[in-house]
């Protein structure tokens, strides 16, 4: 999964640079800049390890399929597992971050993916809230008319 690792790191570095650039607090961002520049060097090394002859479009398709599989597996496990745990909330939270990775590719991050991202955030919060109250969380999507859980 070097493609996924590369684009996760690239996304994180880009977000870090955006945060530094938009910081109006006057805070010293020198250490953060140094760190991100170091990460950019690491990205160059990681890029050399990507499959030879592959294009950005190939990477986009690979990551989109991978994220779709992560989402599907997370959702299916939550709906079918005997006992929902904090791990499932963490899985949904992680999945929401992976979905955001698609925004790096522009057009593929559409309303469908945004809806799935919001669903993941909702599920993570719902699971944690229910577990904190000592209850078993509701399964599936309560807004899905086909939801049987």
CSV table of C-alpha atoms in Angstrom, one decimal:
chain,number,residue,atom,x,y,z
A,1,UNK,CA,0.0,0.0,0.0
A,2,UNK,CA,2.8,2.5,-0.8
A,3,UNK,CA,0.3,4.5,-2.8
A,4,UNK,CA,-2.1,5.0,0.1
A,5,UNK,CA,0.8,5.8,2.5
A,6,UNK,CA,2.2,8.4,0.1
A,7,UNK,CA,-1.1,10.2,-0.5
A,8,UNK,CA,-2.0,10.1,3.2
A,9,UNK,CA,1.3,11.8,4.0
A,10,UNK,CA,1.0,14.2,1.1
A,11,UNK,CA,-2.5,15.2,2.2
A,12,UNK,CA,-1.3,15.7,5.8
A,13,UNK,CA,1.7,17.9,4.7
A,14,UNK,CA,-0.5,20.0,2.5
A,15,UNK,CA,-3.1,20.5,5.3
A,16,UNK,CA,-0.2,21.4,7.7
A,17,UNK,CA,1.1,24.0,5.2
A,18,UNK,CA,-2.4,25.4,4.8
A,19,UNK,CA,-2.8,25.8,8.5
A,20,UNK,CA,0.5,27.5,8.9
A,21,UNK,CA,-0.2,29.8,6.0
A,22,UNK,CA,-3.6,30.8,7.3
A,23,UNK,CA,-2.4,31.3,10.9
A,24,UNK,CA,-3.0,34.9,11.9
A,25,UNK,CA,-2.2,34.5,15.6
A,26,UNK,CA,1.4,35.5,15.2
A,27,UNK,CA,2.5,32.2,16.7
A,28,UNK,CA,6.0,31.0,15.9
A,29,UNK,CA,5.5,28.4,13.2
A,30,UNK,CA,9.2,27.9,12.5
A,31,UNK,CA,9.4,24.4,14.1
A,32,UNK,CA,6.3,23.3,12.3
A,33,UNK,CA,7.7,24.6,8.9
A,34,UNK,CA,10.9,22.7,9.5
A,35,UNK,CA,9.0,19.6,10.3
A,36,UNK,CA,6.8,19.8,7.2
A,37,UNK,CA,9.8,20.6,5.0
A,38,UNK,CA,11.4,17.4,6.4
A,39,UNK,CA,8.3,15.5,5.6
A,40,UNK,CA,8.4,16.9,2.0
A,41,UNK,CA,11.8,15.3,1.6
A,42,UNK,CA,10.4,12.0,2.9
A,43,UNK,CA,7.6,12.3,0.3
A,44,UNK,CA,10.1,12.6,-2.5
A,45,UNK,CA,11.7,9.3,-1.3
A,46,UNK,CA,8.2,7.7,-1.0
A,47,UNK,CA,7.3,8.9,-4.5
A,48,UNK,CA,10.3,6.9,-5.9
A,49,UNK,CA,8.8,3.8,-4.4
A,50,UNK,CA,5.5,4.1,-6.2
A,51,UNK,CA,4.8,1.6,-9.0
A,52,UNK,CA,6.8,2.4,-12.0
A,53,UNK,CA,4.8,3.8,-15.0
A,54,UNK,CA,1.7,4.5,-12.9
A,55,UNK,CA,0.0,7.8,-13.3
A,56,UNK,CA,-1.9,10.1,-11.0
A,57,UNK,CA,-5.1,8.8,-12.5
A,58,UNK,CA,-4.0,5.2,-11.7
A,59,UNK,CA,-3.3,6.3,-8.1
A,60,UNK,CA,-6.7,8.1,-7.9
A,61,UNK,CA,-8.5,5.0,-9.0
A,62,UNK,CA,-6.6,2.8,-6.6
A,63,UNK,CA,-7.2,5.1,-3.6
A,64,UNK,CA,-10.9,5.6,-4.5
A,65,UNK,CA,-11.4,1.8,-4.6
A,66,UNK,CA,-9.4,1.3,-1.4
A,67,UNK,CA,-11.4,4.0,0.5
A,68,UNK,CA,-14.7,2.4,-0.8
A,69,UNK,CA,-13.5,-0.9,0.5
A,70,UNK,CA,-12.5,0.5,3.9
A,71,UNK,CA,-15.9,2.2,4.2
A,72,UNK,CA,-17.8,-0.9,3.2
A,73,UNK,CA,-15.9,-3.2,5.5
A,74,UNK,CA,-16.3,-0.8,8.4
A,75,UNK,CA,-20.1,-0.4,7.8
A,76,UNK,CA,-20.6,-4.2,7.3
A,77,UNK,CA,-18.7,-5.1,10.5
A,78,UNK,CA,-20.7,-2.5,12.6
A,79,UNK,CA,-24.0,-3.9,11.3
A,80,UNK,CA,-23.1,-7.6,11.8
A,81,UNK,CA,-20.7,-7.8,14.8
A,82,UNK,CA,-22.2,-9.2,18.0
A,83,UNK,CA,-21.1,-6.3,20.3
A,84,UNK,CA,-20.2,-2.8,19.1
A,85,UNK,CA,-17.2,-1.4,20.9
A,86,UNK,CA,-15.1,1.7,21.0
A,87,UNK,CA,-12.9,0.2,18.2
A,88,UNK,CA,-15.9,0.6,15.9
A,89,UNK,CA,-16.2,4.3,16.7
A,90,UNK,CA,-12.4,4.6,16.0
A,91,UNK,CA,-12.8,2.7,12.7
A,92,UNK,CA,-15.6,5.1,11.5
A,93,UNK,CA,-13.5,8.1,12.6
A,94,UNK,CA,-10.5,6.8,10.7
A,95,UNK,CA,-12.7,6.1,7.7
A,96,UNK,CA,-13.9,9.7,7.7
A,97,UNK,CA,-10.3,10.8,7.4
A,98,UNK,CA,-9.6,8.4,4.6
A,99,UNK,CA,-12.6,9.8,2.7
A,100,UNK,CA,-11.2,13.3,3.1
A,101,UNK,CA,-8.1,12.0,1.4
A,102,UNK,CA,-10.1,11.9,-1.8
A,103,UNK,CA,-10.4,15.7,-1.8
A,104,UNK,CA,-6.8,15.7,-2.9
A,105,UNK,CA,-7.9,14.5,-6.3
A,106,UNK,CA,-10.6,17.2,-6.7
A,107,UNK,CA,-13.6,16.1,-8.7
A,108,UNK,CA,-13.9,12.6,-7.2
A,109,UNK,CA,-14.7,14.1,-3.8
A,110,UNK,CA,-18.4,14.7,-4.6
A,111,UNK,CA,-21.6,14.9,-2.6
A,112,UNK,CA,-21.8,11.1,-2.4
A,113,UNK,CA,-18.4,10.9,-0.6
A,114,UNK,CA,-19.3,13.9,1.6
A,115,UNK,CA,-22.4,12.1,2.7
A,116,UNK,CA,-20.4,9.0,3.5
A,117,UNK,CA,-17.9,11.1,5.5
A,118,UNK,CA,-20.7,12.7,7.5
A,119,UNK,CA,-22.2,9.3,8.1
A,120,UNK,CA,-18.9,8.1,9.5
A,121,UNK,CA,-18.6,11.1,11.8
A,122,UNK,CA,-22.2,10.5,12.9
A,123,UNK,CA,-21.6,6.8,13.6
A,124,UNK,CA,-18.4,7.5,15.5
A,125,UNK,CA,-20.1,10.0,17.8
A,126,UNK,CA,-23.3,7.9,18.2
A,127,UNK,CA,-21.3,4.8,19.2
A,128,UNK,CA,-19.2,6.7,21.7
A,129,UNK,CA,-22.2,8.4,23.2
A,130,UNK,CA,-24.1,5.2,23.6
A,131,UNK,CA,-21.2,3.3,25.1
A,132,UNK,CA,-20.6,6.2,27.6
A,133,UNK,CA,-24.2,5.9,28.6
A,134,UNK,CA,-23.8,2.1,29.1
A,135,UNK,CA,-26.0,1.2,26.1
A,136,UNK,CA,-25.4,-0.8,23.0
A,137,UNK,CA,-25.4,1.6,20.0
A,138,UNK,CA,-28.0,1.4,17.3
A,139,UNK,CA,-26.8,-0.3,14.2
A,140,UNK,CA,-26.7,1.0,10.7
A,141,UNK,CA,-27.9,4.2,9.3
A,142,UNK,CA,-31.1,5.5,11.0
A,143,UNK,CA,-31.8,7.7,7.9
A,144,UNK,CA,-31.7,4.8,5.4
A,145,UNK,CA,-35.2,3.6,4.5
A,146,UNK,CA,-33.7,0.2,3.6
A,147,UNK,CA,-31.9,-0.1,7.0
A,148,UNK,CA,-33.0,-3.1,8.7
A,149,UNK,CA,-30.7,-2.6,11.7
